[in-house]
Amino acid sequence: MSDDAVVKRLKVIVKEHGGQLALANAIGVDQGFISKVINRKQDVSYYLIRKLCFQLKYSPEWLILGTGDKMIHKQDSAKLITEIQMLRTEVDILHARMRAYELELQEIKSLPGNQTKQQAG
């Protein structure tokens, strides 16, 4: 995703909502956060995209890729976004578990008895 393209579309959203402060209030973020993203002092985040899509019903496809309808018009689309978010959360949980298992495996490998077995094998 090109941040420049997303920022360009964010500027359209800001204009539609009557300015940065009005948009920030509409999605529950600080106006400074919106300003930093627009002025490229902060990267476009999943957090901001999620807020714009869920709270204001902007299409993630339009916001990220610049294709499709600007707004979500169908209930099915909102349901799909929710399902994608749930899957993303599940993936994050699985990644955390994998990291924990990798650390546990490293601990097991570092035990004194295992080093001897590894060297003999």
PDB file of C-alpha atoms in Angstrom:
ATOM      1  CA  MET A   1       0.000   0.000   0.000  1.00  0.00           C
ATOM      2  CA  SER A   2       1.366   3.373  -0.952  1.00  0.00           C
ATOM      3  CA  ASP A   3       1.174   5.759   1.986  1.00  0.00           C
ATOM      4  CA  ASP A   4       1.099   8.699  -0.444  1.00  0.00           C
ATOM      5  CA  ALA A   5      -2.034   7.357  -2.124  1.00  0.00           C
ATOM      6  CA  VAL A   6      -3.714   6.600   1.205  1.00  0.00           C
ATOM      7  CA  VAL A   7      -2.832  10.074   2.515  1.00  0.00           C
ATOM      8  CA  LYS A   8      -4.363  11.583  -0.620  1.00  0.00           C
ATOM      9  CA  ARG A   9      -7.616   9.726   0.089  1.00  0.00           C
ATOM     10  CA  LEU A  10      -7.392  10.697   3.772  1.00  0.00           C
ATOM     11  CA  LYS A  11      -7.298  14.346   2.674  1.00  0.00           C
ATOM     12  CA  VAL A  12     -10.536  13.736   0.745  1.00  0.00           C
ATOM     13  CA  ILE A  13     -12.114  12.316   3.913  1.00  0.00           C
ATOM     14  CA  VAL A  14     -10.885  15.283   5.970  1.00  0.00           C
ATOM     15  CA  LYS A  15     -12.464  17.678   3.472  1.00  0.00           C
ATOM     16  CA  GLU A  16     -15.757  15.742   3.483  1.00  0.00           C
ATOM     17  CA  HIS A  17     -15.920  15.957   7.274  1.00  0.00           C
ATOM     18  CA  GLY A  18     -15.160  19.669   7.468  1.00  0.00           C
ATOM     19  CA  GLY A  19     -11.564  19.530   8.636  1.00  0.00           C
ATOM     20  CA  GLN A  20      -9.114  17.564  10.719  1.00  0.00           C
ATOM     21  CA  LEU A  21     -10.723  18.407  14.059  1.00  0.00           C
ATOM     22  CA  ALA A  22     -14.189  17.328  12.939  1.00  0.00           C
ATOM     23  CA  LEU A  23     -12.821  14.073  11.524  1.00  0.00           C
ATOM     24  CA  ALA A  24     -10.770  13.408  14.648  1.00  0.00           C
ATOM     25  CA  ASN A  25     -13.853  13.926  16.822  1.00  0.00           C
ATOM     26  CA  ALA A  26     -15.932  11.675  14.557  1.00  0.00           C
ATOM     27  CA  ILE A  27     -13.556   8.727  14.953  1.00  0.00           C
ATOM     28  CA  GLY A  28     -12.348   9.408  18.494  1.00  0.00           C
ATOM     29  CA  VAL A  29      -8.712  10.312  17.882  1.00  0.00           C
ATOM     30  CA  ASP A  30      -6.598  13.389  18.528  1.00  0.00           C
ATOM     31  CA  GLN A  31      -6.498  16.020  15.785  1.00  0.00           C
ATOM     32  CA  GLY A  32      -2.703  15.981  16.058  1.00  0.00           C
ATOM     33  CA  PHE A  33      -2.704  12.319  15.051  1.00  0.00           C
ATOM     34  CA  ILE A  34      -4.592  13.124  11.838  1.00  0.00           C
ATOM     35  CA  SER A  35      -2.267  16.069  11.181  1.00  0.00           C
ATOM     36  CA  LYS A  36       0.879  13.951  11.622  1.00  0.00           C
ATOM     37  CA  VAL A  37      -0.389  11.340   9.167  1.00  0.00           C
ATOM     38  CA  ILE A  38      -1.373  13.950   6.580  1.00  0.00           C
ATOM     39  CA  ASN A  39       1.983  15.731   6.943  1.00  0.00           C
ATOM     40  CA  ARG A  40       3.787  12.371   6.713  1.00  0.00           C
ATOM     41  CA  LYS A  41       5.342  12.717  10.158  1.00  0.00           C
ATOM     42  CA  GLN A  42       3.627   9.476  11.102  1.00  0.00           C
ATOM     43  CA  ASP A  43       2.866   6.425   8.980  1.00  0.00           C
ATOM     44  CA  VAL A  44      -0.667   5.489   8.046  1.00  0.00           C
ATOM     45  CA  SER A  45      -1.590   2.853  10.600  1.00  0.00           C
ATOM     46  CA  TYR A  46      -3.944  -0.100  10.665  1.00  0.00           C
ATOM     47  CA  TYR A  47      -5.547   1.640  13.659  1.00  0.00           C
ATOM     48  CA  LEU A  48      -6.512   4.703  11.586  1.00  0.00           C
ATOM     49  CA  ILE A  49      -7.712   2.662   8.618  1.00  0.00           C
ATOM     50  CA  ARG A  50      -9.807   0.515  10.938  1.00  0.00           C
ATOM     51  CA  LYS A  51     -11.398   3.575  12.564  1.00  0.00           C
ATOM     52  CA  LEU A  52     -12.264   5.130   9.194  1.00  0.00           C
ATOM     53  CA  CYS A  53     -13.735   1.885   7.877  1.00  0.00           C
ATOM     54  CA  PHE A  54     -15.666   0.744  10.945  1.00  0.00           C
ATOM     55  CA  GLN A  55     -16.880   4.045  12.317  1.00  0.00           C
ATOM     56  CA  LEU A  56     -17.434   6.052   9.145  1.00  0.00           C
ATOM     57  CA  LYS A  57     -18.118   3.143   6.766  1.00  0.00           C
ATOM     58  CA  TYR A  58     -15.388   3.965   4.246  1.00  0.00           C
ATOM     59  CA  SER A  59     -14.475   1.004   2.082  1.00  0.00           C
ATOM     60  CA  PRO A  60     -11.078  -0.469   2.978  1.00  0.00           C
ATOM     61  CA  GLU A  61     -10.617  -1.364  -0.698  1.00  0.00           C
ATOM     62  CA  TRP A  62     -11.071   2.280  -1.695  1.00  0.00           C
ATOM     63  CA  LEU A  63      -9.016   3.627   1.192  1.00  0.00           C
ATOM     64  CA  ILE A  64      -6.048   1.287   0.700  1.00  0.00           C
ATOM     65  CA  LEU A  65      -6.120   0.488  -3.027  1.00  0.00           C
ATOM     66  CA  GLY A  66      -8.132   3.360  -4.469  1.00  0.00           C
ATOM     67  CA  THR A  67     -10.543   1.001  -6.219  1.00  0.00           C
ATOM     68  CA  GLY A  68     -14.207   0.229  -5.759  1.00  0.00           C
ATOM     69  CA  ASP A  69     -16.855   2.286  -4.015  1.00  0.00           C
ATOM     70  CA  LYS A  70     -15.744   4.889  -1.505  1.00  0.00           C
ATOM     71  CA  MET A  71     -18.363   3.915   1.058  1.00  0.00           C
ATOM     72  CA  ILE A  72     -19.585   0.581   2.353  1.00  0.00           C
ATOM     73  CA  HIS A  73     -23.210   0.298   1.313  1.00  0.00           C
ATOM     74  CA  LYS A  74     -24.001  -3.292   2.096  1.00  0.00           C
ATOM     75  CA  GLN A  75     -24.443  -4.994   5.437  1.00  0.00           C
ATOM     76  CA  ASP A  76     -22.508  -7.969   4.028  1.00  0.00           C
ATOM     77  CA  SER A  77     -19.440  -5.776   3.561  1.00  0.00           C
ATOM     78  CA  ALA A  78     -19.516  -4.665   7.181  1.00  0.00           C
ATOM     79  CA  LYS A  79     -19.871  -8.289   8.262  1.00  0.00           C
ATOM     80  CA  LEU A  80     -16.933  -9.279   6.059  1.00  0.00           C
ATOM     81  CA  ILE A  81     -14.764  -6.552   7.580  1.00  0.00           C
ATOM     82  CA  THR A  82     -15.621  -7.814  11.061  1.00  0.00           C
ATOM     83  CA  GLU A  83     -14.728 -11.370  10.058  1.00  0.00           C
ATOM     84  CA  ILE A  84     -11.412 -10.203   8.594  1.00  0.00           C
ATOM     85  CA  GLN A  85     -10.639  -8.369  11.815  1.00  0.00           C
ATOM     86  CA  MET A  86     -11.407 -11.488  13.847  1.00  0.00           C
ATOM     87  CA  LEU A  87      -9.133 -13.564  11.598  1.00  0.00           C
ATOM     88  CA  ARG A  88      -6.367 -10.989  11.968  1.00  0.00           C
ATOM     89  CA  THR A  89      -6.689 -11.231  15.751  1.00  0.00           C
ATOM     90  CA  GLU A  90      -6.488 -15.018  15.549  1.00  0.00           C
ATOM     91  CA  VAL A  91      -3.355 -14.775  13.394  1.00  0.00           C
ATOM     92  CA  ASP A  92      -1.784 -12.403  15.941  1.00  0.00           C
ATOM     93  CA  ILE A  93      -2.568 -14.873  18.728  1.00  0.00           C
ATOM     94  CA  LEU A  94      -1.038 -17.735  16.739  1.00  0.00           C
ATOM     95  CA  HIS A  95       2.102 -15.680  16.076  1.00  0.00           C
ATOM     96  CA  ALA A  96       2.422 -14.952  19.802  1.00  0.00           C
ATOM     97  CA  ARG A  97       2.053 -18.657  20.599  1.00  0.00           C
ATOM     98  CA  MET A  98       4.692 -19.546  18.008  1.00  0.00           C
ATOM     99  CA  ARG A  99       7.125 -17.051  19.556  1.00  0.00           C
ATOM    100  CA  ALA A 100       6.446 -18.513  23.003  1.00  0.00           C
ATOM    101  CA  TYR A 101       7.050 -22.055  21.722  1.00  0.00           C
ATOM    102  CA  GLU A 102      10.267 -20.969  20.009  1.00  0.00           C
ATOM    103  CA  LEU A 103      11.529 -19.457  23.267  1.00  0.00           C
ATOM    104  CA  GLU A 104      10.562 -22.597  25.152  1.00  0.00           C
ATOM    105  CA  LEU A 105      12.378 -24.735  22.582  1.00  0.00           C
ATOM    106  CA  GLN A 106      15.501 -22.595  22.932  1.00  0.00           C
ATOM    107  CA  GLU A 107      15.353 -23.023  26.708  1.00  0.00           C
ATOM    108  CA  ILE A 108      15.031 -26.791  26.352  1.00  0.00           C
ATOM    109  CA  LYS A 109      17.940 -26.917  23.922  1.00  0.00           C
ATOM    110  CA  SER A 110      20.094 -24.914  26.326  1.00  0.00           C
ATOM    111  CA  LEU A 111      19.574 -27.328  29.232  1.00  0.00           C
ATOM    112  CA  PRO A 112      22.835 -29.081  30.203  1.00  0.00           C
ATOM    113  CA  GLY A 113      21.581 -32.580  29.391  1.00  0.00           C
ATOM    114  CA  ASN A 114      20.433 -31.620  25.899  1.00  0.00           C
ATOM    115  CA  GLN A 115      23.761 -30.094  24.865  1.00  0.00           C
ATOM    116  CA  THR A 116      25.513 -33.412  25.445  1.00  0.00           C
ATOM    117  CA  LYS A 117      22.910 -35.329  23.453  1.00  0.00           C
ATOM    118  CA  GLN A 118      23.138 -32.867  20.562  1.00  0.00           C
ATOM    119  CA  GLN A 119      26.940 -33.083  20.435  1.00  0.00           C
ATOM    120  CA  ALA A 120      26.878 -36.895  20.512  1.00  0.00           C
ATOM    121  CA  GLY A 121      24.225 -37.069  17.759  1.00  0.00           C
TER     122      GLY A 121
END
